[in-house]
Protein backbone atom coordinates (compact mmCIF):
# COMPACT_ATOMS: atom_id res chain seq x y z
CA UNK A 1 0.00 0.00 0.00
CA UNK A 2 1.38 3.36 -1.04
CA UNK A 3 1.86 5.88 1.75
CA UNK A 4 3.23 9.40 1.76
CA UNK A 5 4.24 10.77 5.14
CA UNK A 6 5.04 14.44 5.63
CA UNK A 7 7.00 16.03 8.44
CA UNK A 8 8.62 19.33 9.28
CA UNK A 9 5.68 21.67 9.71
CA UNK A 10 5.31 23.98 12.65
CA UNK A 11 5.07 27.55 13.89
CA UNK A 12 7.60 30.11 12.73
CA UNK A 13 7.87 33.88 12.73
CA UNK A 14 7.70 35.85 9.52
CA UNK A 15 11.07 35.82 7.80
CA UNK A 16 11.94 32.43 9.20
CA UNK A 17 12.51 29.09 7.52
CA UNK A 18 11.10 25.58 7.61
CA UNK A 19 11.97 22.41 5.73
CA UNK A 20 9.22 19.95 4.87
CA UNK A 21 9.94 16.32 4.09
CA UNK A 22 7.78 13.70 2.43
CA UNK A 23 8.77 10.06 2.39
CA UNK A 24 7.06 7.48 0.21
CA UNK A 25 6.67 3.81 1.04
CA UNK A 26 5.07 0.86 -0.66
CA UNK A 27 5.90 2.35 -4.06
CA UNK A 28 6.94 -0.33 -6.52
CA UNK A 29 6.26 1.52 -9.76
CA UNK A 30 7.79 4.63 -11.24
CA UNK A 31 7.05 8.04 -9.81
CA UNK A 32 6.19 10.46 -12.59
CA UNK A 33 5.99 13.50 -10.36
CA UNK A 34 6.21 14.55 -6.73
CA UNK A 35 4.78 17.88 -5.67
CA UNK A 36 3.79 20.06 -2.77
CA UNK A 37 0.36 21.61 -2.50
CA UNK A 38 -1.12 23.78 0.22
CA UNK A 39 -4.57 24.71 1.41
CA UNK A 40 -5.30 27.73 3.56
CA UNK A 41 -8.56 28.06 5.51
CA UNK A 42 -11.42 28.95 3.21
CA UNK A 43 -9.31 28.58 0.08
CA UNK A 44 -8.83 25.94 -2.57
CA UNK A 45 -5.83 23.65 -2.55
CA UNK A 46 -3.10 25.11 -4.73
CA UNK A 47 0.11 23.80 -6.26
CA UNK A 48 3.19 25.23 -4.55
CA UNK A 49 6.05 23.42 -6.30
CA UNK A 50 6.39 20.41 -8.56
CA UNK A 51 9.07 18.09 -9.92
CA UNK A 52 8.86 15.53 -12.69
CA UNK A 53 10.89 12.41 -13.37
CA UNK A 54 12.37 14.28 -16.31
CA UNK A 55 13.82 16.88 -13.98
CA UNK A 56 11.40 19.74 -14.62
CA UNK A 57 10.71 22.00 -11.66
CA UNK A 58 7.97 24.58 -11.36
CA UNK A 59 6.91 26.98 -8.64
CA UNK A 60 3.85 29.04 -7.94
CA UNK A 61 4.58 32.71 -8.56
CA UNK A 62 3.89 33.47 -4.91
CA UNK A 63 6.82 31.33 -3.71
CA UNK A 64 9.40 31.81 -6.45
CA UNK A 65 12.75 32.82 -5.03
CA UNK A 66 11.76 31.78 -1.51
CA UNK A 67 10.94 28.06 -1.73
CA UNK A 68 13.10 25.26 -3.13
CA UNK A 69 11.84 21.78 -3.99
CA UNK A 70 14.18 18.82 -4.22
CA UNK A 71 13.91 15.06 -4.59
CA UNK A 72 15.81 12.01 -3.46
CA UNK A 73 14.90 9.42 -6.08
CA UNK A 74 16.51 6.54 -4.21
CA UNK A 75 14.56 7.31 -1.04
CA UNK A 76 11.35 8.12 -2.94
CA UNK A 77 11.26 11.40 -1.04
CA UNK A 78 10.61 15.03 -1.79
CA UNK A 79 11.54 18.08 0.24
CA UNK A 80 10.47 21.70 0.39
CA UNK A 81 12.85 24.28 1.80
CA UNK A 82 10.85 27.36 2.70
CA UNK A 83 12.72 30.59 3.40
CA UNK A 84 11.59 34.16 4.01
CA UNK A 85 8.23 32.86 5.14
CA UNK A 86 5.26 35.20 5.17
CA UNK A 87 1.99 35.03 7.12
CA UNK A 88 0.20 34.32 3.84
CA UNK A 89 2.18 31.07 3.58
CA UNK A 90 0.15 29.73 6.50
CA UNK A 91 -1.64 26.59 5.33
CA UNK A 92 -1.74 22.83 5.53
CA UNK A 93 0.92 21.54 3.16
CA UNK A 94 0.31 18.26 1.31
CA UNK A 95 2.71 15.99 -0.47
CA UNK A 96 1.43 14.54 -3.76
CA UNK A 97 2.82 11.82 -5.98
CA UNK A 98 1.74 10.76 -9.47
CA UNK A 99 2.69 7.11 -9.81
CA UNK A 100 2.68 5.01 -12.96
CA UNK A 101 0.91 1.67 -12.53
CA UNK A 102 -0.02 -1.07 -15.03
CA UNK A 103 -3.53 0.37 -15.13
CA UNK A 104 -2.45 3.98 -15.55
CA UNK A 105 -1.27 6.92 -13.48
CA UNK A 106 -2.61 7.18 -9.96
CA UNK A 107 -2.60 10.12 -7.56
CA UNK A 108 -1.54 9.74 -3.94
CA UNK A 109 -1.63 12.28 -1.11
CA UNK A 110 -0.05 12.60 2.26
CA UNK A 111 -2.02 13.48 5.38
CA UNK A 112 -0.79 17.07 5.43
CA UNK A 113 1.37 19.07 7.79
CA UNK A 114 0.43 22.44 9.28
CA UNK A 115 2.64 25.45 8.64
CA UNK A 116 1.81 28.59 10.60
CA UNK A 117 3.70 31.84 10.05
CA UNK A 118 3.15 34.55 12.64
CA UNK A 119 3.57 38.24 11.88
One Martini backbone bead per residue (centre of mass of N, CA, C, O) as a GRO file, in nm:
protein
  119
    1UNK     BB    1   0.095   0.037   0.024
    2UNK     BB    2   0.065   0.362  -0.033
    3UNK     BB    3   0.277   0.614   0.127
    4UNK     BB    4   0.262   0.951   0.261
    5UNK     BB    5   0.501   1.130   0.472
    6UNK     BB    6   0.496   1.409   0.663
    7UNK     BB    7   0.732   1.671   0.767
    8UNK     BB    8   0.817   1.999   0.939
    9UNK     BB    9   0.617   2.148   1.064
   10UNK     BB   10   0.496   2.474   1.201
   11UNK     BB   11   0.611   2.746   1.397
   12UNK     BB   12   0.676   3.075   1.256
   13UNK     BB   13   0.829   3.352   1.182
   14UNK     BB   14   0.863   3.601   1.000
   15UNK     BB   15   1.146   3.510   0.791
   16UNK     BB   16   1.161   3.227   0.821
   17UNK     BB   17   1.221   2.864   0.844
   18UNK     BB   18   1.141   2.559   0.657
   19UNK     BB   19   1.137   2.188   0.640
   20UNK     BB   20   1.001   1.965   0.422
   21UNK     BB   21   0.891   1.619   0.432
   22UNK     BB   22   0.864   1.327   0.201
   23UNK     BB   23   0.776   0.984   0.241
   24UNK     BB   24   0.785   0.689   0.056
   25UNK     BB   25   0.576   0.390   0.046
   26UNK     BB   26   0.499   0.111  -0.144
   27UNK     BB   27   0.673   0.175  -0.405
   28UNK     BB   28   0.698  -0.008  -0.731
   29UNK     BB   29   0.671   0.227  -0.914
   30UNK     BB   30   0.682   0.492  -1.097
   31UNK     BB   31   0.763   0.838  -1.058
   32UNK     BB   32   0.649   1.117  -1.223
   33UNK     BB   33   0.563   1.288  -0.957
   34UNK     BB   34   0.647   1.550  -0.713
   35UNK     BB   35   0.460   1.745  -0.471
   36UNK     BB   36   0.335   2.066  -0.352
   37UNK     BB   37   0.071   2.157  -0.146
   38UNK     BB   38  -0.193   2.397  -0.046
   39UNK     BB   39  -0.424   2.488   0.237
   40UNK     BB   40  -0.624   2.736   0.320
   41UNK     BB   41  -0.856   2.883   0.482
   42UNK     BB   42  -1.114   2.903   0.245
   43UNK     BB   43  -0.936   2.754   0.032
   44UNK     BB   44  -0.786   2.626  -0.225
   45UNK     BB   45  -0.596   2.404  -0.353
   46UNK     BB   46  -0.241   2.450  -0.418
   47UNK     BB   47   0.030   2.482  -0.610
   48UNK     BB   48   0.375   2.517  -0.524
   49UNK     BB   49   0.550   2.251  -0.617
   50UNK     BB   50   0.733   2.078  -0.887
   51UNK     BB   51   0.823   1.743  -1.004
   52UNK     BB   52   0.990   1.546  -1.242
   53UNK     BB   53   1.147   1.277  -1.387
   54UNK     BB   54   1.284   1.488  -1.601
   55UNK     BB   55   1.349   1.762  -1.402
   56UNK     BB   56   1.119   1.937  -1.365
   57UNK     BB   57   1.051   2.275  -1.238
   58UNK     BB   58   0.791   2.429  -1.034
   59UNK     BB   59   0.637   2.747  -0.941
   60UNK     BB   60   0.478   2.952  -0.770
   61UNK     BB   61   0.480   3.286  -0.775
   62UNK     BB   62   0.459   3.324  -0.452
   63UNK     BB   63   0.753   3.137  -0.413
   64UNK     BB   64   0.954   3.257  -0.576
   65UNK     BB   65   1.279   3.265  -0.424
   66UNK     BB   66   1.193   3.095  -0.141
   67UNK     BB   67   1.147   2.815  -0.265
   68UNK     BB   68   1.265   2.459  -0.247
   69UNK     BB   69   1.278   2.180  -0.450
   70UNK     BB   70   1.338   1.826  -0.376
   71UNK     BB   71   1.497   1.505  -0.461
   72UNK     BB   72   1.496   1.148  -0.365
   73UNK     BB   73   1.489   0.876  -0.553
   74UNK     BB   74   1.585   0.644  -0.366
   75UNK     BB   75   1.376   0.746  -0.122
   76UNK     BB   76   1.111   0.860  -0.222
   77UNK     BB   77   1.158   1.183  -0.196
   78UNK     BB   78   1.047   1.510  -0.072
   79UNK     BB   79   1.128   1.864  -0.063
   80UNK     BB   80   1.079   2.182   0.134
   81UNK     BB   81   1.226   2.486   0.117
   82UNK     BB   82   1.149   2.757   0.347
   83UNK     BB   83   1.183   3.098   0.294
   84UNK     BB   84   1.076   3.390   0.383
   85UNK     BB   85   0.831   3.384   0.551
   86UNK     BB   86   0.476   3.428   0.542
   87UNK     BB   87   0.161   3.456   0.653
   88UNK     BB   88   0.045   3.356   0.363
   89UNK     BB   89   0.178   3.056   0.411
   90UNK     BB   90  -0.047   2.965   0.568
   91UNK     BB   91  -0.092   2.605   0.595
   92UNK     BB   92  -0.164   2.305   0.450
   93UNK     BB   93   0.071   2.061   0.362
   94UNK     BB   94   0.099   1.861   0.060
   95UNK     BB   95   0.174   1.557  -0.061
   96UNK     BB   96   0.245   1.448  -0.404
   97UNK     BB   97   0.182   1.160  -0.624
   98UNK     BB   98   0.267   1.031  -0.951
   99UNK     BB   99   0.186   0.698  -1.042
  100UNK     BB  100   0.290   0.429  -1.224
  101UNK     BB  101   0.073   0.186  -1.358
  102UNK     BB  102  -0.071  -0.073  -1.533
  103UNK     BB  103  -0.355   0.121  -1.516
  104UNK     BB  104  -0.208   0.384  -1.457
  105UNK     BB  105  -0.228   0.679  -1.323
  106UNK     BB  106  -0.174   0.777  -0.976
  107UNK     BB  107  -0.297   0.937  -0.692
  108UNK     BB  108  -0.118   1.074  -0.405
  109UNK     BB  109  -0.155   1.146  -0.046
  110UNK     BB  110  -0.101   1.308   0.220
  111UNK     BB  111  -0.201   1.431   0.543
  112UNK     BB  112  -0.043   1.667   0.633
  113UNK     BB  113   0.107   1.993   0.724
  114UNK     BB  114   0.146   2.246   0.946
  115UNK     BB  115   0.173   2.599   0.863
  116UNK     BB  116   0.283   2.875   1.074
  117UNK     BB  117   0.282   3.234   1.029
  118UNK     BB  118   0.397   3.494   1.209
  119UNK     BB  119   0.396   3.859   1.252
   0.00000   0.00000   0.00000
